[in-house]
Coordinates of C-alpha atoms in Angstrom, one line a residue:
Chain A
M185 CA 28.6 31.7 -11.0
N186 CA 30.1 30.1 -8.3
N187 CA 32.2 32.0 -5.4
H188 CA 35.4 31.1 -6.8
K189 CA 34.5 32.7 -10.1
L190 CA 33.6 35.8 -8.1
H191 CA 36.5 36.1 -6.3
E192 CA 38.7 36.0 -9.1
Q193 CA 36.3 38.7 -10.5
F194 CA 36.7 40.7 -7.5
K195 CA 40.7 40.1 -7.6
Q196 CA 40.7 41.4 -11.4
S197 CA 38.9 44.2 -10.7
L198 CA 41.2 45.4 -7.8
I199 CA 44.4 44.8 -10.2
K200 CA 42.6 46.8 -12.8
E201 CA 42.0 49.8 -10.2
K202 CA 45.8 49.8 -9.3
R203 CA 46.7 49.8 -12.9
W204 CA 44.5 53.0 -13.5
V205 CA 45.9 54.7 -10.3
R206 CA 49.6 54.2 -11.4
F207 CA 48.7 55.4 -15.2
Y208 CA 47.3 58.5 -13.6
Q209 CA 50.4 59.0 -11.3
L210 CA 52.8 58.6 -14.3
L211 CA 50.5 61.0 -16.3
I212 CA 50.7 63.8 -13.8
S213 CA 54.5 63.2 -13.9
I214 CA 55.1 63.3 -17.7
A215 CA 52.9 66.2 -18.4
F216 CA 54.4 68.2 -15.4
F217 CA 57.7 67.8 -16.9
S218 CA 56.8 68.2 -20.6
L219 CA 54.9 71.1 -19.6
W220 CA 58.2 72.2 -17.8
E221 CA 60.0 71.6 -21.0
I222 CA 57.6 72.8 -23.3
A223 CA 57.1 76.1 -21.3
S224 CA 60.7 77.0 -21.1
R225 CA 61.7 76.2 -24.9
S226 CA 58.8 78.5 -25.8
K227 CA 59.9 80.9 -23.6
W228 CA 56.6 81.4 -21.8
I229 CA 58.7 81.1 -18.4
D230 CA 62.3 82.2 -17.8
Q231 CA 64.6 79.9 -18.7
L232 CA 67.2 81.5 -16.5
I233 CA 65.2 81.1 -13.4
F234 CA 63.3 78.1 -14.2
S235 CA 65.5 76.3 -16.1
S236 CA 64.2 73.4 -17.8
P237 CA 64.3 69.3 -17.3
S238 CA 66.4 68.4 -19.8
K239 CA 69.3 71.2 -18.9
I240 CA 69.0 69.8 -15.3
Y241 CA 69.1 66.0 -16.9
T242 CA 72.3 67.1 -18.8
L243 CA 73.9 68.5 -15.7
L244 CA 72.8 65.7 -13.5
V245 CA 74.7 63.2 -16.1
E246 CA 77.8 65.4 -16.6
N247 CA 78.0 65.5 -12.4
V248 CA 77.4 61.8 -12.3
V249 CA 79.8 61.0 -14.8
D250 CA 82.8 63.0 -13.1
G251 CA 81.9 61.7 -9.8
T252 CA 81.5 65.3 -8.0
I253 CA 77.9 64.9 -7.2
F254 CA 78.2 61.5 -5.0
V255 CA 80.3 63.6 -2.7
H256 CA 78.1 66.3 -1.6
I257 CA 75.1 63.6 -1.7
G258 CA 77.3 61.4 0.5
Y259 CA 78.1 64.5 2.8
T260 CA 74.2 65.4 3.2
V261 CA 72.9 62.4 3.5
F262 CA 75.4 61.3 6.2
E263 CA 74.6 64.5 8.1
T264 CA 70.9 64.0 7.7
V265 CA 70.9 60.1 9.3
L266 CA 73.1 61.0 11.8
G267 CA 71.1 64.4 12.9
F268 CA 67.8 62.2 12.5
I269 CA 68.6 59.5 14.5
I270 CA 70.3 61.8 17.4
G271 CA 67.3 63.8 17.5
T272 CA 64.9 61.0 17.6
L273 CA 67.0 59.2 20.5
L274 CA 67.5 61.8 22.4
G275 CA 64.0 63.0 22.3
T276 CA 63.3 59.5 23.5
I277 CA 65.4 59.6 26.1
L278 CA 64.5 63.2 27.6
A279 CA 60.7 61.9 27.3
A280 CA 62.0 58.9 29.5
I281 CA 63.0 61.0 32.2
L282 CA 60.3 63.4 32.3
W283 CA 58.1 60.2 32.9
W284 CA 60.2 59.4 35.3
S285 CA 60.0 62.0 37.4
P286 CA 56.4 63.9 37.2
F287 CA 57.8 66.8 39.3
L288 CA 60.3 67.5 36.9
S289 CA 58.2 67.5 34.0
K290 CA 55.9 70.1 35.7
V291 CA 58.9 72.4 36.4
L292 CA 60.6 71.8 32.6
D293 CA 56.9 72.0 31.0
P294 CA 56.9 75.9 30.1
Y295 CA 60.5 75.5 29.4
L296 CA 59.5 72.8 26.7
V297 CA 56.9 74.9 25.2
I298 CA 59.3 77.9 24.6
L299 CA 62.0 75.8 23.1
N300 CA 59.4 74.3 20.9
A301 CA 57.9 77.4 19.5
M302 CA 61.4 78.7 19.1
P303 CA 62.4 78.5 15.4
K304 CA 65.7 76.2 15.9
V305 CA 67.4 77.3 12.7
A306 CA 67.9 80.6 14.3
L307 CA 70.2 79.0 16.5
G308 CA 72.6 78.3 13.5
P309 CA 75.0 81.0 13.7
I310 CA 75.6 80.5 17.4
L311 CA 76.2 76.5 16.6
I312 CA 78.6 77.4 13.9
V313 CA 80.5 80.0 16.1
A314 CA 80.6 77.4 18.7
M315 CA 81.3 74.1 17.0
G316 CA 83.1 75.4 13.9
P317 CA 82.2 75.5 10.5
G318 CA 82.0 71.9 9.9
M319 CA 80.0 68.6 9.9
N320 CA 79.4 68.6 13.7
S321 CA 77.4 72.0 13.9
I322 CA 75.4 70.7 10.7
I323 CA 74.6 67.5 12.6
T324 CA 73.8 69.6 15.5
M325 CA 71.3 71.5 13.8
G326 CA 69.5 68.4 12.0
A327 CA 69.0 67.1 15.9
I328 CA 68.3 70.1 17.3
I329 CA 65.4 70.8 15.0
S330 CA 63.6 67.6 15.9
V331 CA 64.7 66.5 19.6
I332 CA 62.3 69.0 21.2
I333 CA 59.1 68.2 19.2
S334 CA 60.0 64.3 19.8
T335 CA 60.4 64.8 23.7
I336 CA 56.9 66.5 23.8
V337 CA 55.4 64.0 21.6
I338 CA 56.9 60.8 22.6
Y339 CA 56.1 62.0 26.6
T340 CA 52.9 62.5 26.0
S341 CA 52.4 58.8 24.3
F342 CA 54.1 57.7 27.3
K343 CA 51.7 59.4 29.8
N344 CA 48.7 58.2 27.8
V345 CA 49.3 54.7 28.3
D346 CA 46.5 52.8 30.0
G347 CA 47.2 52.7 33.4
N348 CA 45.6 49.4 34.0
Y349 CA 48.8 47.7 32.3
L350 CA 50.5 49.4 35.0
K351 CA 48.4 47.9 37.5
V352 CA 48.9 44.7 36.1
M353 CA 52.5 45.1 36.4
Q354 CA 52.3 46.4 39.8
T355 CA 50.5 43.3 41.2
F356 CA 53.6 41.5 39.8
N357 CA 55.5 43.8 42.2
A358 CA 57.4 45.6 39.2
S359 CA 59.9 48.3 39.5
R360 CA 59.4 51.4 37.8
F361 CA 62.3 50.6 35.2
Q362 CA 60.5 47.2 34.6
M363 CA 57.3 49.4 34.2
F364 CA 58.9 51.4 31.4
K365 CA 60.7 48.6 29.5
E366 CA 57.7 46.3 29.3
A367 CA 54.8 48.4 29.2
I368 CA 55.5 52.2 28.5
L369 CA 58.1 51.9 25.8
P370 CA 56.3 49.1 23.6
A371 CA 53.3 50.6 24.1
S372 CA 54.5 54.1 22.4
F373 CA 56.5 52.5 19.4
P374 CA 53.6 53.3 17.1
T375 CA 54.0 56.8 18.3
I376 CA 57.8 56.8 18.4
I377 CA 57.6 55.5 14.6
S378 CA 55.3 58.4 13.6
T379 CA 57.8 61.1 15.3
L380 CA 60.2 59.2 13.2
K381 CA 58.4 59.8 10.1
V382 CA 58.2 63.6 11.0
N383 CA 61.6 63.9 12.0
V384 CA 63.1 62.5 8.7
G385 CA 61.7 65.9 7.0
L386 CA 62.4 68.0 10.0
S387 CA 66.2 66.6 9.8
W388 CA 66.7 67.7 6.1
V389 CA 65.5 71.0 6.9
G390 CA 67.9 71.5 9.7
V391 CA 70.9 69.9 7.6
I392 CA 69.8 71.9 4.4
V393 CA 70.1 75.5 6.5
G394 CA 73.3 74.2 8.2
E395 CA 75.0 73.7 5.1
F396 CA 73.5 77.0 3.5
L397 CA 75.2 78.8 6.5
V398 CA 78.9 76.6 6.7
S399 CA 78.7 76.8 2.7
S400 CA 81.6 73.9 2.0
K401 CA 79.7 70.5 1.0
G402 CA 76.7 68.9 0.6
L403 CA 73.6 69.5 -1.6
G404 CA 72.7 72.5 0.7
Y405 CA 75.8 74.2 -0.3
L406 CA 75.2 73.5 -4.2
I407 CA 72.1 75.3 -3.9
I408 CA 73.5 78.4 -2.1
Y409 CA 76.6 78.2 -4.4
G410 CA 74.2 77.9 -7.5
F411 CA 72.0 80.8 -6.0
Q412 CA 75.2 83.0 -5.7
V413 CA 76.7 82.3 -9.0
F414 CA 73.0 82.5 -10.6
N415 CA 72.8 79.1 -11.9
F416 CA 69.2 77.6 -11.3
N417 CA 69.9 74.4 -12.9
L418 CA 72.3 73.4 -10.2
V419 CA 69.6 74.4 -7.6
L420 CA 67.2 72.8 -9.1
M421 CA 69.0 69.6 -9.6
S422 CA 70.3 69.6 -6.1
L423 CA 66.5 69.9 -5.4
L424 CA 65.9 67.1 -7.3
I425 CA 68.4 64.8 -5.6
I426 CA 67.1 66.3 -2.1
A427 CA 63.7 64.9 -2.9
I428 CA 64.7 61.8 -4.0
F429 CA 66.4 60.8 -1.0
A430 CA 64.3 62.3 1.4
T431 CA 61.7 60.1 -0.1
I432 CA 64.0 56.8 0.3
M433 CA 64.6 57.9 3.9
Y434 CA 61.0 57.9 4.5
Q435 CA 60.2 54.5 2.9
L436 CA 63.0 53.0 5.1
V437 CA 61.2 54.1 8.0
E438 CA 58.3 52.7 6.9
L439 CA 59.5 49.5 6.1
L440 CA 61.1 49.4 9.8
E441 CA 57.4 50.3 11.0
K442 CA 56.4 47.4 9.4
R443 CA 59.3 45.3 10.9
L444 CA 58.8 46.6 14.5
I445 CA 55.0 46.7 14.9
K446 CA 54.1 43.2 14.2
S447 CA 51.3 43.1 16.4
E448 CA 49.4 46.0 15.1
Chain B
M146 CA 41.6 31.1 60.7
D147 CA 41.6 34.6 59.7
F148 CA 43.1 35.2 56.6
L149 CA 42.6 38.3 55.2
T150 CA 41.8 41.2 58.0
V151 CA 40.8 44.5 57.1
T152 CA 40.7 46.8 60.0
N153 CA 39.4 50.4 60.3
V154 CA 40.0 51.1 56.7
H155 CA 39.0 54.6 56.0
H156 CA 40.2 56.0 52.7
T157 CA 39.4 59.7 51.2
Y158 CA 40.2 61.0 47.7
F159 CA 41.2 64.4 47.5
S160 CA 41.0 66.5 44.5
K161 CA 41.5 70.2 44.3
E162 CA 37.6 70.6 44.3
A163 CA 36.8 68.3 47.0
A164 CA 37.7 65.5 49.5
T165 CA 35.4 62.4 48.7
E166 CA 35.2 60.0 51.5
A167 CA 34.9 56.7 49.6
L168 CA 35.2 54.1 52.2
Q169 CA 34.1 54.6 56.4
N170 CA 35.3 52.1 58.7
I171 CA 35.7 48.9 57.0
N172 CA 36.4 46.1 59.2
L173 CA 35.9 42.3 57.7
T174 CA 38.0 39.1 58.0
I175 CA 38.0 36.4 55.3
N176 CA 39.1 33.0 55.6
K177 CA 41.7 30.7 53.8
G178 CA 40.0 29.0 50.7
E179 CA 36.8 31.4 51.2
F180 CA 35.2 33.1 47.9
V181 CA 33.7 36.2 49.0
S182 CA 32.0 38.8 46.5
F183 CA 31.7 42.6 47.3
I184 CA 28.6 44.1 45.9
G185 CA 26.4 47.3 46.3
P186 CA 25.6 50.4 44.2
S187 CA 27.7 52.4 42.1
G188 CA 29.7 54.6 44.4
C189 CA 30.0 52.4 47.5
G190 CA 33.9 52.0 47.0
K191 CA 33.9 48.3 46.5
T192 CA 36.6 48.8 43.5
T193 CA 38.4 50.9 46.0
L194 CA 38.6 48.7 48.8
L195 CA 39.8 45.9 46.4
S196 CA 42.7 48.1 45.4
I197 CA 43.5 48.7 48.8
I198 CA 43.6 44.8 49.4
A199 CA 45.6 44.7 46.5
G200 CA 48.3 47.1 47.8
L201 CA 47.9 49.1 44.8
F202 CA 48.0 52.1 47.3
Q203 CA 47.6 52.9 50.8
P204 CA 44.4 53.7 52.6
T205 CA 43.7 57.1 54.6
S206 CA 44.0 55.3 57.8
G207 CA 43.6 51.5 58.5
T208 CA 45.6 48.5 57.7
V209 CA 44.9 45.2 55.5
K210 CA 46.8 42.2 56.5
I211 CA 47.2 38.7 54.9
E212 CA 48.3 36.1 57.2
N213 CA 49.5 38.9 59.6
Q214 CA 51.6 40.7 56.7
A215 CA 50.7 44.0 55.6
V216 CA 49.9 44.2 52.1
Y217 CA 50.7 47.8 51.0
G218 CA 54.6 47.8 49.7
N219 CA 54.8 43.7 50.6
S220 CA 57.1 42.8 48.0
D221 CA 57.1 39.0 49.3
L222 CA 53.4 38.9 48.7
S223 CA 52.2 37.6 45.5
I224 CA 48.5 38.6 44.8
G225 CA 46.5 37.7 41.5
Y226 CA 44.4 40.7 40.1
M227 CA 42.3 40.5 37.4
L228 CA 40.4 43.4 35.4
Q229 CA 37.3 43.7 33.6
Q230 CA 39.5 43.5 30.5
D231 CA 41.7 41.4 29.9
Y232 CA 44.8 43.7 29.6
L233 CA 47.1 41.1 27.9
F234 CA 49.8 43.2 26.5
P235 CA 49.3 43.2 22.7
W236 CA 53.2 43.2 21.8
K237 CA 53.9 40.3 23.7
T238 CA 52.8 36.4 22.4
I239 CA 50.4 34.3 24.7
E240 CA 53.5 32.6 26.2
E241 CA 55.3 35.8 27.2
N242 CA 51.9 37.4 28.8
I243 CA 51.7 34.3 30.9
T244 CA 55.1 34.2 32.1
L245 CA 55.5 38.1 32.5
G246 CA 54.7 37.7 36.5
L247 CA 57.6 35.2 36.7
K248 CA 59.9 36.9 35.0
L249 CA 59.0 40.2 37.0
L250 CA 59.5 38.3 40.1
K251 CA 62.8 36.6 39.1
E252 CA 61.2 33.3 38.8
D253 CA 62.8 32.8 35.6
N254 CA 64.9 29.4 36.6
Q255 CA 61.7 27.7 35.2
N256 CA 61.0 26.2 31.9
F257 CA 58.8 28.8 30.2
S258 CA 57.1 26.7 27.5
K259 CA 56.2 24.0 29.7
V260 CA 54.9 26.4 32.5
T261 CA 53.0 27.8 29.7
S262 CA 51.3 24.9 28.0
D263 CA 50.3 23.4 31.6
L264 CA 48.7 26.5 32.4
L265 CA 46.8 26.8 29.1
H266 CA 45.7 23.3 29.2
D267 CA 44.5 24.3 33.0
V268 CA 42.4 27.2 31.8
G269 CA 40.9 24.8 29.2
L270 CA 43.0 26.5 26.1
P271 CA 44.8 24.5 23.2
P272 CA 48.5 24.9 22.9
I273 CA 48.7 28.7 21.7
G274 CA 51.8 30.2 23.3
E275 CA 52.9 31.5 20.4
K276 CA 49.9 33.3 18.9
Y277 CA 49.4 37.0 19.9
P278 CA 46.1 38.4 22.1
R279 CA 44.7 39.8 19.0
E280 CA 44.3 36.7 17.3
L281 CA 42.0 35.5 20.0
S282 CA 38.3 35.8 21.1
G283 CA 37.4 38.0 24.1
G284 CA 36.6 34.8 26.2
M285 CA 40.0 33.1 25.5
R286 CA 41.9 36.4 26.2
Q287 CA 40.3 36.4 29.7
R288 CA 41.4 32.5 30.2
V289 CA 44.8 33.8 29.2
A290 CA 44.5 36.8 31.6
L291 CA 43.4 34.1 34.4
A292 CA 46.5 31.8 33.6
R293 CA 48.8 34.8 33.7
T294 CA 47.4 35.4 37.1
L295 CA 47.6 31.7 38.3
A296 CA 51.6 31.6 37.0
V297 CA 52.8 33.3 40.0
D298 CA 50.9 31.2 42.5
P299 CA 49.4 34.2 44.2
K300 CA 48.1 33.9 47.9
I301 CA 44.8 35.5 47.0
L302 CA 42.9 36.2 43.8
L303 CA 41.4 39.7 43.4
L304 CA 38.6 39.9 40.5
D305 CA 37.4 42.9 39.3
E306 CA 34.3 42.3 37.5
P307 CA 36.4 40.0 35.1
F308 CA 33.5 38.3 33.4
S309 CA 31.2 41.8 32.7
A310 CA 32.6 42.5 29.2
L311 CA 32.1 39.0 28.0
D312 CA 29.0 37.8 26.0
Y313 CA 26.7 35.7 28.1
Q314 CA 27.8 32.3 27.1
S315 CA 31.6 32.9 27.6
K316 CA 30.7 34.6 30.8
L317 CA 29.1 31.4 31.9
K318 CA 31.6 29.0 31.2
L319 CA 34.4 31.2 32.6
E320 CA 32.4 31.8 36.1
D321 CA 32.1 27.8 36.1
L322 CA 36.2 27.5 35.2
V323 CA 37.3 30.2 37.4
A324 CA 35.2 28.4 40.5
N325 CA 36.8 25.1 39.6
K326 CA 40.3 26.1 39.6
L327 CA 40.0 28.3 42.8
K328 CA 38.5 25.3 44.6
E329 CA 41.4 23.0 43.0
Y330 CA 44.2 25.4 44.2
G331 CA 42.4 26.1 47.5
K332 CA 42.6 29.8 46.9
T333 CA 40.9 32.2 48.4
A334 CA 39.5 35.2 46.5
V335 CA 37.4 38.2 46.2
L336 CA 35.0 39.1 43.5
V337 CA 33.5 42.6 42.9
T338 CA 30.8 42.3 40.5
H339 CA 27.6 44.3 39.7
D340 CA 25.8 40.9 38.8
L341 CA 23.8 39.9 42.0
G342 CA 23.4 36.6 40.3
E343 CA 26.9 35.9 39.7
A344 CA 28.0 37.0 43.2
I345 CA 25.5 34.3 44.8
A346 CA 26.6 31.8 42.3
M347 CA 30.1 31.6 42.9
S348 CA 30.6 33.0 46.8
D349 CA 30.7 31.4 50.0
R350 CA 29.6 35.1 51.5
I351 CA 28.2 38.3 50.1
F352 CA 29.5 41.6 51.5
L353 CA 26.6 44.1 50.5
F354 CA 28.2 47.8 50.8
S355 CA 26.4 51.1 50.8
P356 CA 27.3 54.4 49.2
R357 CA 28.5 57.5 50.0
P358 CA 30.7 57.1 51.9
G359 CA 31.2 53.3 51.5
K360 CA 30.5 51.4 54.0
L361 CA 29.9 47.5 55.0
H362 CA 26.1 47.3 54.9
Q363 CA 25.2 43.7 55.6
I364 CA 26.9 40.0 55.0
F365 CA 24.9 37.2 53.7
E366 CA 25.7 33.7 53.7
V367 CA 25.2 31.5 50.8
P368 CA 23.6 28.3 51.7
E369 CA 25.5 25.2 52.1
D370 CA 24.1 23.3 49.6
L371 CA 24.5 26.2 47.1
R372 CA 28.2 26.6 47.5
Q373 CA 28.9 22.5 46.7
L374 CA 27.6 23.4 43.1
T375 CA 28.9 24.9 39.8
P376 CA 27.7 28.4 39.7
F377 CA 26.1 27.3 36.6
D378 CA 24.0 24.9 38.1
V379 CA 23.7 27.2 41.4
R380 CA 21.3 29.2 38.9
S381 CA 18.8 26.5 38.6
H382 CA 18.8 25.3 42.3
S383 CA 15.5 26.0 44.4
S384 CA 17.4 28.2 47.2
Y385 CA 18.9 30.4 44.6
S386 CA 15.6 32.7 44.1
P387 CA 14.9 33.0 47.5
L388 CA 18.1 34.5 48.6
F389 CA 18.4 36.6 45.1
Q390 CA 15.1 38.2 46.4
I391 CA 16.3 39.2 49.5
I392 CA 19.6 40.7 48.6
W393 CA 17.7 42.2 46.0
K394 CA 15.3 44.0 48.2
E395 CA 18.3 45.3 50.2
L396 CA 19.8 46.7 47.5
E397 CA 16.4 48.5 46.0
N398 CA 16.4 49.8 50.0
L399 CA 20.1 51.0 49.5
E400 CA 19.4 52.9 46.0
Q401 CA 16.4 54.4 47.4
S402 CA 17.6 55.9 50.6

């Protein structure tokens, strides 16, 4: 036995393990959907409420063929992406302002806590009245739900950057802006990325609730409409689509993370 | 000629609980091209004094001047400051790290890759400008930190235990390198250290501080024949041990009182 052979064996065992992991992952989803289908057909569960995978699939195909679903997906995804970007960007900017002025951050501290604790979706009705029942208020919902928590988390990360990096900057007579640009901001990239990951989920919540309230277009509207006409096939189908697109967005953020944080 | 003068410096740290006097009535002068060390038990304010000399903050009272210019808030004065750890920015390449000072001081009319490769060569490193700090060993990183400090051609080098986090072999090598470079460039330097041997090996004069509050206790001259040698050779010279014993005893006395 030489090292090369052992290494090959080791690689083989890694591949083998990965295959088993994939196998069980697949098994779980197959088992879940089959059980659901069987339970529904054998009337163990109420078909009207819990639907069945085959019915959802048929509905999905119908909607894809006549193209109606794409309008709704388009609206919701657009609103979510925009809400998510605005929320994170605004959070970062606010955090930068707080870092800039320690006095201001002390003054605003209790207000941030209150705003963070408050359920932002409760602002929905006010937003809709103020901004009109359209896309603007929904995007605002998507942003507002993540902005305060982003501010708090990113500001904490700004504050926790090792003071010795700033000392190095200070000996080079760096201005406060230079310190922020060269040290504080890049040192906080990992934190900003992890807030992005959290914000993906939060923005979906904001946008779906917004669409519940506005009820004109989008996947959130389909859910509330399906609920009103008691069409749970539609509700579950929308839910499935949301799950798929939320996952895609999350994966994109992870891709961005790998690109941005080369040095870690 | 007096290059650096510290006059009547007092410094007190204020917190909610107490006002702690860190430095009391410090007066000292350092000549151009001289290498001095600050030693003393912990709490003697040697790092505080170094930070004040670096102009990182203002003392409660007193003045620090380099060539008759106040150091605090003086943007014309360039000071090199090396810390215990390298504090290279992990997201910047070695070249970006080394030229950071030049960029910040707006001296960016130079060819950065040339500057980098020259400095890397100077501190005994291969051309690794494209690499990231995490790819280097601790000793190499501290060499890069030295290159970053030298890049802006500082008037004075302030060294805050820059060798203490290294393994013994890297430490000895780097001591020799720093001593050589400083002599070559004719730079003035202040070293803060816990290591008495290192202080003797590298300095022309040693300032011993006593703690609580930090006061200048005694100044030791390192004999001329030791000053000529590299730090490594000083350690095996016959005059090294006697001086070590003398200062060691003083240190012991301070810690007991």
